[in-house]
Coordinates of C-alpha atoms in Angstrom, one line a residue:
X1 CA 34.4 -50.1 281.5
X2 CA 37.0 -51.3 279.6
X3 CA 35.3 -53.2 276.7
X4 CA 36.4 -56.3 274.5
X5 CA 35.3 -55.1 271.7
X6 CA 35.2 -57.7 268.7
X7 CA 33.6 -59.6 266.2
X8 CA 29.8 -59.6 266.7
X9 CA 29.7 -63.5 267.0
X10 CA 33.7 -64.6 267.3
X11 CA 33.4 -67.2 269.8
X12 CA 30.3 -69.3 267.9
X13 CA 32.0 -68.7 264.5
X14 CA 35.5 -70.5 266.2
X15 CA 33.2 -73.4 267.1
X16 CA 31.5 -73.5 263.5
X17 CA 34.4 -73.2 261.9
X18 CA 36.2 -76.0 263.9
X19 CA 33.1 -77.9 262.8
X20 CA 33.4 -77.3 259.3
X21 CA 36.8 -77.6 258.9
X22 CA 36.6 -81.4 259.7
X23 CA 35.7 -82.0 256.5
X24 CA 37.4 -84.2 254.1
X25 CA 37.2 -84.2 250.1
X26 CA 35.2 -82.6 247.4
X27 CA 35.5 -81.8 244.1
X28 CA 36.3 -78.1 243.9
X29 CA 33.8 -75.5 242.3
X30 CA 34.5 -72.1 241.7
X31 CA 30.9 -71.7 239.6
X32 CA 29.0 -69.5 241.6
X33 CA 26.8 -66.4 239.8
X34 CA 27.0 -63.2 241.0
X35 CA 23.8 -62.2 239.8
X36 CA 20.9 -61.8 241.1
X37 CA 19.0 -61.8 237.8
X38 CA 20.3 -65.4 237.3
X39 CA 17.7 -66.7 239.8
X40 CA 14.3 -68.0 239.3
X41 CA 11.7 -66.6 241.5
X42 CA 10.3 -69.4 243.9
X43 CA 7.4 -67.2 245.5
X44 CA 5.8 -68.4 248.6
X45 CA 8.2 -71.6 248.4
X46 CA 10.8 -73.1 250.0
X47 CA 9.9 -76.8 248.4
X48 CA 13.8 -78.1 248.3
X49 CA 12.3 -80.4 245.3
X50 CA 11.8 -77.3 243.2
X51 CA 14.8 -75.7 244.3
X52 CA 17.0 -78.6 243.4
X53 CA 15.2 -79.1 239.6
X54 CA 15.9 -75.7 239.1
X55 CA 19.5 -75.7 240.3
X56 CA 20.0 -79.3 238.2
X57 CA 19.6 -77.2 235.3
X58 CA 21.0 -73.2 236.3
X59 CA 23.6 -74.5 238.2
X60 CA 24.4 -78.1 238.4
X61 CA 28.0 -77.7 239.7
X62 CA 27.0 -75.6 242.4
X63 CA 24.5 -78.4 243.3
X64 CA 27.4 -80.6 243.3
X65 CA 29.2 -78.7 245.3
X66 CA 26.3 -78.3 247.9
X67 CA 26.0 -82.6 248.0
X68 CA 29.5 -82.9 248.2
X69 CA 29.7 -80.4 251.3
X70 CA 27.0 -82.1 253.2
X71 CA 28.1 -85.5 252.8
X72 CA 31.6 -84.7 253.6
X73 CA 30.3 -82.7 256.7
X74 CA 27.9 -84.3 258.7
X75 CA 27.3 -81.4 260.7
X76 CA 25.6 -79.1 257.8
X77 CA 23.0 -82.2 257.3
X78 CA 21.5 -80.5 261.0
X79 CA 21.4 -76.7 259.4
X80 CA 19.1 -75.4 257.1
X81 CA 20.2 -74.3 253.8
X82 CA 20.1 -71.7 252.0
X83 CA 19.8 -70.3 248.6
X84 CA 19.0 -67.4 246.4
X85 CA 16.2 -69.5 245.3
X86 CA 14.5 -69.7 248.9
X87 CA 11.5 -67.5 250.1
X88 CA 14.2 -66.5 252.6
X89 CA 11.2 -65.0 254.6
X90 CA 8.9 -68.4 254.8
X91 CA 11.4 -70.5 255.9
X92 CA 12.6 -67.6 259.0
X93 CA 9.1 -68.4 259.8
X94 CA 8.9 -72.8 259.3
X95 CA 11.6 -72.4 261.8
X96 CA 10.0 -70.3 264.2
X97 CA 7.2 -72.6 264.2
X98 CA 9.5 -75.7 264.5
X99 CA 11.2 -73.2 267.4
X100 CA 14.5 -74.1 265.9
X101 CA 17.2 -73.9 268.7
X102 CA 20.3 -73.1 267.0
X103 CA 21.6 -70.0 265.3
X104 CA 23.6 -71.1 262.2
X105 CA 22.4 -71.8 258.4
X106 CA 24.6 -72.5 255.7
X107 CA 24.9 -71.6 252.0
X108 CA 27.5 -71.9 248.8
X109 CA 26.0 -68.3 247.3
X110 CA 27.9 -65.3 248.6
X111 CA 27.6 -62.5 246.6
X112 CA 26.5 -59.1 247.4
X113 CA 22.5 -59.0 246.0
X114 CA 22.3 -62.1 248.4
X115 CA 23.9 -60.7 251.3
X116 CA 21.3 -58.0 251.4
X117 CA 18.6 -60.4 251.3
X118 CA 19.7 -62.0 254.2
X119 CA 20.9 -58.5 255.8
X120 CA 16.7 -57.8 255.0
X121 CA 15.1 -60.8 256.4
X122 CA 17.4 -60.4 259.9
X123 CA 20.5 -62.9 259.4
X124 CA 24.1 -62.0 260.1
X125 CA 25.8 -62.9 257.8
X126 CA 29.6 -64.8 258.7
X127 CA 32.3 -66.4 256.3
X128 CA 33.7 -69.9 257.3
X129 CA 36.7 -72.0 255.4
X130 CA 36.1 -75.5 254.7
X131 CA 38.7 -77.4 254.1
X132 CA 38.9 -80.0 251.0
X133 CA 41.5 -82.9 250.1
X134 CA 40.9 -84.1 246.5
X135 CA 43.3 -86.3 244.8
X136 CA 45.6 -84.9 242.2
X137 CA 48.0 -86.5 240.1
X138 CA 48.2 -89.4 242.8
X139 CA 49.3 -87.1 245.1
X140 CA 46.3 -85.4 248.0
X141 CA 46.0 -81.7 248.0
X142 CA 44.3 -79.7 250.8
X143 CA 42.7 -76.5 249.8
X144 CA 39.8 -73.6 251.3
X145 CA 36.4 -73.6 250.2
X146 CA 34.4 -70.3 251.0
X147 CA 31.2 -70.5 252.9
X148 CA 28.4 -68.2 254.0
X149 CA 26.6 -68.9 257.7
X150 CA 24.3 -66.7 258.4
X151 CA 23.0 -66.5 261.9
X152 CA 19.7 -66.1 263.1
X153 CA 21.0 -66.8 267.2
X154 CA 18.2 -68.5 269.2
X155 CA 19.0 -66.0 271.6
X156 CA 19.4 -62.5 270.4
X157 CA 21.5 -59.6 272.1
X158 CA 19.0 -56.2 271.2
X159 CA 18.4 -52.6 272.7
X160 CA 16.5 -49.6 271.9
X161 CA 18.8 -47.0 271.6
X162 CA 17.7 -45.1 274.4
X163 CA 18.4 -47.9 277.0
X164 CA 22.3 -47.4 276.6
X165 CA 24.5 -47.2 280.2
X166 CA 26.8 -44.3 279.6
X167 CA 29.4 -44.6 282.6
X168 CA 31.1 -41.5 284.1
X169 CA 34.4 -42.7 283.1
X170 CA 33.1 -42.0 279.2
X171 CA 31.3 -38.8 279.9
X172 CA 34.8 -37.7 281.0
X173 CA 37.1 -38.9 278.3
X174 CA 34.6 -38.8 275.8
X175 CA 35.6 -34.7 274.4
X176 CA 39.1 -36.0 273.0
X177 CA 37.2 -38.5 270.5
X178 CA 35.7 -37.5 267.3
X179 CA 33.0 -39.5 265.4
X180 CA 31.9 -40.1 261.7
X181 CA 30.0 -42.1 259.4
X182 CA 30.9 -43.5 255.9
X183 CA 34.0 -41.4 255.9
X184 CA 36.5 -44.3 255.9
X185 CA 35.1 -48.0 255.1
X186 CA 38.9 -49.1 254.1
X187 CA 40.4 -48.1 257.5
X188 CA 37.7 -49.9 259.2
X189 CA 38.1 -52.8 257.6
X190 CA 41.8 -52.4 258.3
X191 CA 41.3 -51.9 261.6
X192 CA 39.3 -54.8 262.4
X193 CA 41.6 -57.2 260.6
X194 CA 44.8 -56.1 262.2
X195 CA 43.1 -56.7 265.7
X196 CA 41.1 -59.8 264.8
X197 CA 42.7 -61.5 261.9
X198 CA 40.7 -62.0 259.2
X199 CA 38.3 -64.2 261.1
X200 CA 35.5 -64.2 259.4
X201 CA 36.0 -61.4 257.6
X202 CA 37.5 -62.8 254.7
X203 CA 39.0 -60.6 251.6
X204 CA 35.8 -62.4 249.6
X205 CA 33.5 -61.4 251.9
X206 CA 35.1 -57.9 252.4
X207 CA 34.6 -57.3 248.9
X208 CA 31.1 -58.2 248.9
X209 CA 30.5 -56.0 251.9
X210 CA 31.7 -53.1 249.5
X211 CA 29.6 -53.3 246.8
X212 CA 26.8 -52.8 249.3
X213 CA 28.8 -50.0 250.8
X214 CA 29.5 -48.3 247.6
X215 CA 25.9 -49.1 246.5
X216 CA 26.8 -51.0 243.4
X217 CA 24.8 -52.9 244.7
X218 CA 21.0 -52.3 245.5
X219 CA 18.6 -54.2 247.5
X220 CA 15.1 -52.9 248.8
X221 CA 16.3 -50.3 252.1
X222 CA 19.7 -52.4 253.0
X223 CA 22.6 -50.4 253.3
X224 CA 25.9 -51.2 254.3
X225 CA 28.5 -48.6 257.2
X226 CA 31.3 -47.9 258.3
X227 CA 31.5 -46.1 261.9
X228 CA 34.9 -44.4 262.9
X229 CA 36.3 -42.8 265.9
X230 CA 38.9 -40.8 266.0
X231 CA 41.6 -39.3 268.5
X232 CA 42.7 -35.7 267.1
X233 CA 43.4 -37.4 263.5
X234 CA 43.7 -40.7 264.4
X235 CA 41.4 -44.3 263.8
X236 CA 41.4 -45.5 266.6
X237 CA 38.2 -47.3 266.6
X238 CA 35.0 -47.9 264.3
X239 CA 33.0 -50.9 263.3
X240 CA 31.2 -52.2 260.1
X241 CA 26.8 -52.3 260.1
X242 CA 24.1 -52.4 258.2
X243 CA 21.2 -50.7 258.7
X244 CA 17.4 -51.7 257.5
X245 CA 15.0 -49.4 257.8
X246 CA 14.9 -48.3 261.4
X247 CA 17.4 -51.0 262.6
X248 CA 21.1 -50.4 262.6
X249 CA 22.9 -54.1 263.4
X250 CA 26.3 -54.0 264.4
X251 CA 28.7 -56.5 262.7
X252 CA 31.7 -56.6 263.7
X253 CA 34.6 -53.6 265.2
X254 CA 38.0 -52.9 267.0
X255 CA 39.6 -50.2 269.2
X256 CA 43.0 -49.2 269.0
X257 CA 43.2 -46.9 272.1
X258 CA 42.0 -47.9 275.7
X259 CA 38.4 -46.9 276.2
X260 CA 37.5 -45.8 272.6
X261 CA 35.6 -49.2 271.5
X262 CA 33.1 -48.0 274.5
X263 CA 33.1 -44.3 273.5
X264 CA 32.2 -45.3 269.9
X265 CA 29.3 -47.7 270.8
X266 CA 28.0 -45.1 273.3
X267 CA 28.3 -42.2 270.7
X268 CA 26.8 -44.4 268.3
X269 CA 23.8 -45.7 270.5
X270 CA 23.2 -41.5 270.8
X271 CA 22.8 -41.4 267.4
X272 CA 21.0 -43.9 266.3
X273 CA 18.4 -42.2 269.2
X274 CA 18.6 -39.0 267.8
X275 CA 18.1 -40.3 264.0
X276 CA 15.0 -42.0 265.7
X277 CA 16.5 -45.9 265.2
X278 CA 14.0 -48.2 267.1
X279 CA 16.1 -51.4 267.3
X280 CA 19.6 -51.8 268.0
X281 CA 20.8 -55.1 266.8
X282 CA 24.1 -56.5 268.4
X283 CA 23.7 -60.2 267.8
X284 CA 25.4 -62.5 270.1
X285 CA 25.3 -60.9 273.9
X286 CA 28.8 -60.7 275.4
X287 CA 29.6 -59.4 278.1
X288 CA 30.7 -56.0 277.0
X289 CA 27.3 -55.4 275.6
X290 CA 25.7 -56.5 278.3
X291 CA 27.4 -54.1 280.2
X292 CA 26.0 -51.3 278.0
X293 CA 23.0 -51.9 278.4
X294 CA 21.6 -54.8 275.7
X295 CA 19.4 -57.4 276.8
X296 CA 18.6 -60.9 275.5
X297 CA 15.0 -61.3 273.4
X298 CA 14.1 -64.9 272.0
X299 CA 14.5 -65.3 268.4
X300 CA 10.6 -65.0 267.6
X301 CA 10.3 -61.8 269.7
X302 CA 13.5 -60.3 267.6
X303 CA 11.9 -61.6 263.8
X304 CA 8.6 -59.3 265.5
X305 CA 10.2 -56.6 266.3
X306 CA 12.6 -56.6 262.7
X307 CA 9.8 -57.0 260.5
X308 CA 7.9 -54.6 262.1
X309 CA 11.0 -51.6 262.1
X310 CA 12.3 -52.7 258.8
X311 CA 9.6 -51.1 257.2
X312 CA 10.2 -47.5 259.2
X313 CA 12.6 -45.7 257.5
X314 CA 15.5 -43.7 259.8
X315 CA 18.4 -41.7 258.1
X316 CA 21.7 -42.9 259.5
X317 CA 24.2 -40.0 259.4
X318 CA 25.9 -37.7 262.0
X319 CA 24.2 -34.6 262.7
X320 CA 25.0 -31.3 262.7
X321 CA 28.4 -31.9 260.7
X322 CA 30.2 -34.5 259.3
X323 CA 33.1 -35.3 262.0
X324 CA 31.3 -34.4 265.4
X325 CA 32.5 -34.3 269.1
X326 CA 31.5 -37.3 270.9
X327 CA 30.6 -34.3 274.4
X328 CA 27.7 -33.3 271.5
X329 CA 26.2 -36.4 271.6
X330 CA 26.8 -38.1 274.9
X331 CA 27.0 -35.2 277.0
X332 CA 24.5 -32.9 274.8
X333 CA 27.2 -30.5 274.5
X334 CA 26.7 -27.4 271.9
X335 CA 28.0 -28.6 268.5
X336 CA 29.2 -24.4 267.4
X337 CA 31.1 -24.7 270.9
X338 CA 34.3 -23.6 269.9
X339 CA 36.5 -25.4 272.2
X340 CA 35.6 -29.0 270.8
X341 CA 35.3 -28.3 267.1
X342 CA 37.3 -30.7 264.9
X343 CA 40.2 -29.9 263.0
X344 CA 39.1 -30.8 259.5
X345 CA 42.6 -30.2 258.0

């Protein structure tokens, strides 16, 4: 198979941004906290009343800001909002009940303690641009505001680890590739951004995917990956996930040599078995995916199953040693098998 391995959601992000970018003017803000401590606690609310009181008084330009984008964008008027101040959870389930039958939300708040709430309560988390005009000196000036827009997909792309399709192309090839985990975040990112662009991977966004990574950040069981492949001692493909509890949810990758963005998601879905992972989260299905295996699941059956294996812990790491033949895993092969150990020089 010979994979087009992306972005987890490129095509829908392309069609939100396009959306959002529509936009005309707003005053610009650059008051956003980045601390979670900042926040009042709304518990067992989501009453937007509340919410706006409180943000009147913490952070009245970033209600502003949140006015501004909705009148200037007609679109984000159809999307729920959201905030740190939100019982993320309750409203995931108000819009179960209402059987909501888009994928996107929207929010202003994008720093890390916030991404792993969302990252907790199931979203995938995407950047968007909006563009604003404001008037200055006489004269109109166009600039980039950052958005979040997290996704919750009304359709869901999902597999147990177990269920991957392993073709014989990849159990032949699959000896020359090496695979790791955590060993090279930077290069990842990298990676992904010279195939993609920055897409929705913005530099903001990257850096707030970081601080999860480097665990400067800390948030319940959330943790932030990097996955890497490698060809003697070469990148040559990987992808960014998070993993919550016993669910591992692929984000967003790239390959760099034919077949290795298939090698690395088969390698990976032999791990995440091994390690005992019970849901495999892709997001949007694509082809590619389906191809491997993944199936679609409504949106309530997913929000069962995550909050069910969130709370079942799973270590993710590579077994038996830190940069492992891809034969060990996909082809059981014996990992002390001299002829495919790695050169770790």
């Amino acid at each position: 198979m010979e994979e087009k391995k992306g972005d987890e959601d490129m095509e829908g992000v392309e069609n939100d941004r396009n959306k959002l970018e529509d936009g005309s003017s707003m005053e610009k803000n650059n008051t956003i906290s980045s601390e979670e401590d900042n926040y009042t606690n709304i518990d067992d609310n989501i009453n937007i009343n509340k919410i706006v009181a409180i943000m009147s008084i913490k952070e009245p330009e970033t209600l502003t800001k949140i006015f501004n984008l909705m009148k200037a964008n007609n679109c984000l008027n159809y999307y729920p909002l959201l905030t740190p101040y939100h019982n993320i959870e309750k409203l995931v389930n108000m819009l179960l009940e209402e059987n909501y039958e888009y994928e996107n939300t929207w929010c202003v708040h994008y720093h890390a303690s916030f991404i792993c709430r969302l990252f907790y309560e199931g979203f995938i988390p995407v950047a968007s641009k909006q563009k604003v005009q404001i008037i200055e000196n006489h004269e109109p000036k166009i600039y980039k505001e950052y958005l979040l827009i997290p996704k919750i997909h009304f359709i869901r792309s999902c597999m147990h680890p177990s269920e991957i399709h392993i073709s014989k192309k990849v159990k032949k090839k699959c000896k020359q590739f090496y695979i790791t985990i955590n060993k090279d975040f930077d290069g990842v990112v990298k990676g992904i951004v010279e195939k993609h662009g920055q897409n929705w991977l913005y530099p903001f966004i990257q850096e707030e995917f970081k601080k999860i990574f480097e665990k400067k950040v800390n948030y319940k069981n959330v943790q932030m990956h990097s996955v890497e492949l490698w060809y003697e001692d070469e990148l040559v493909a990987g992808e960014l996930g998070n993993t919550v509890g016993s669910i591992y949810t692929s984000l967003t990758g790239f390959q760099r040599k034919s077949s290795a963005g298939t090698i690395q998601l088969c390698a990976l879905a032999k791990l995440l078995e091994h390690q005992k992972f019970q849901l495999w989260d892709l997001g949007m299905l694509l082809p590619y995916k389906k191809e491997i295996g993944s199936k679609e699941i409504s949106m309530k059956e997913f929000f069962e199953r995550h909050r069910k294996f969130k709370y079942i812990d799973s270590e993710f790491k590579v077994p038996f040693m830190d940069k492992l033949n891809c034969a060990v895993l996909i082809r059981g092969l014996d990992p002390s098998d001299p002829t495919i150990q790695p050169n770790l020089t």
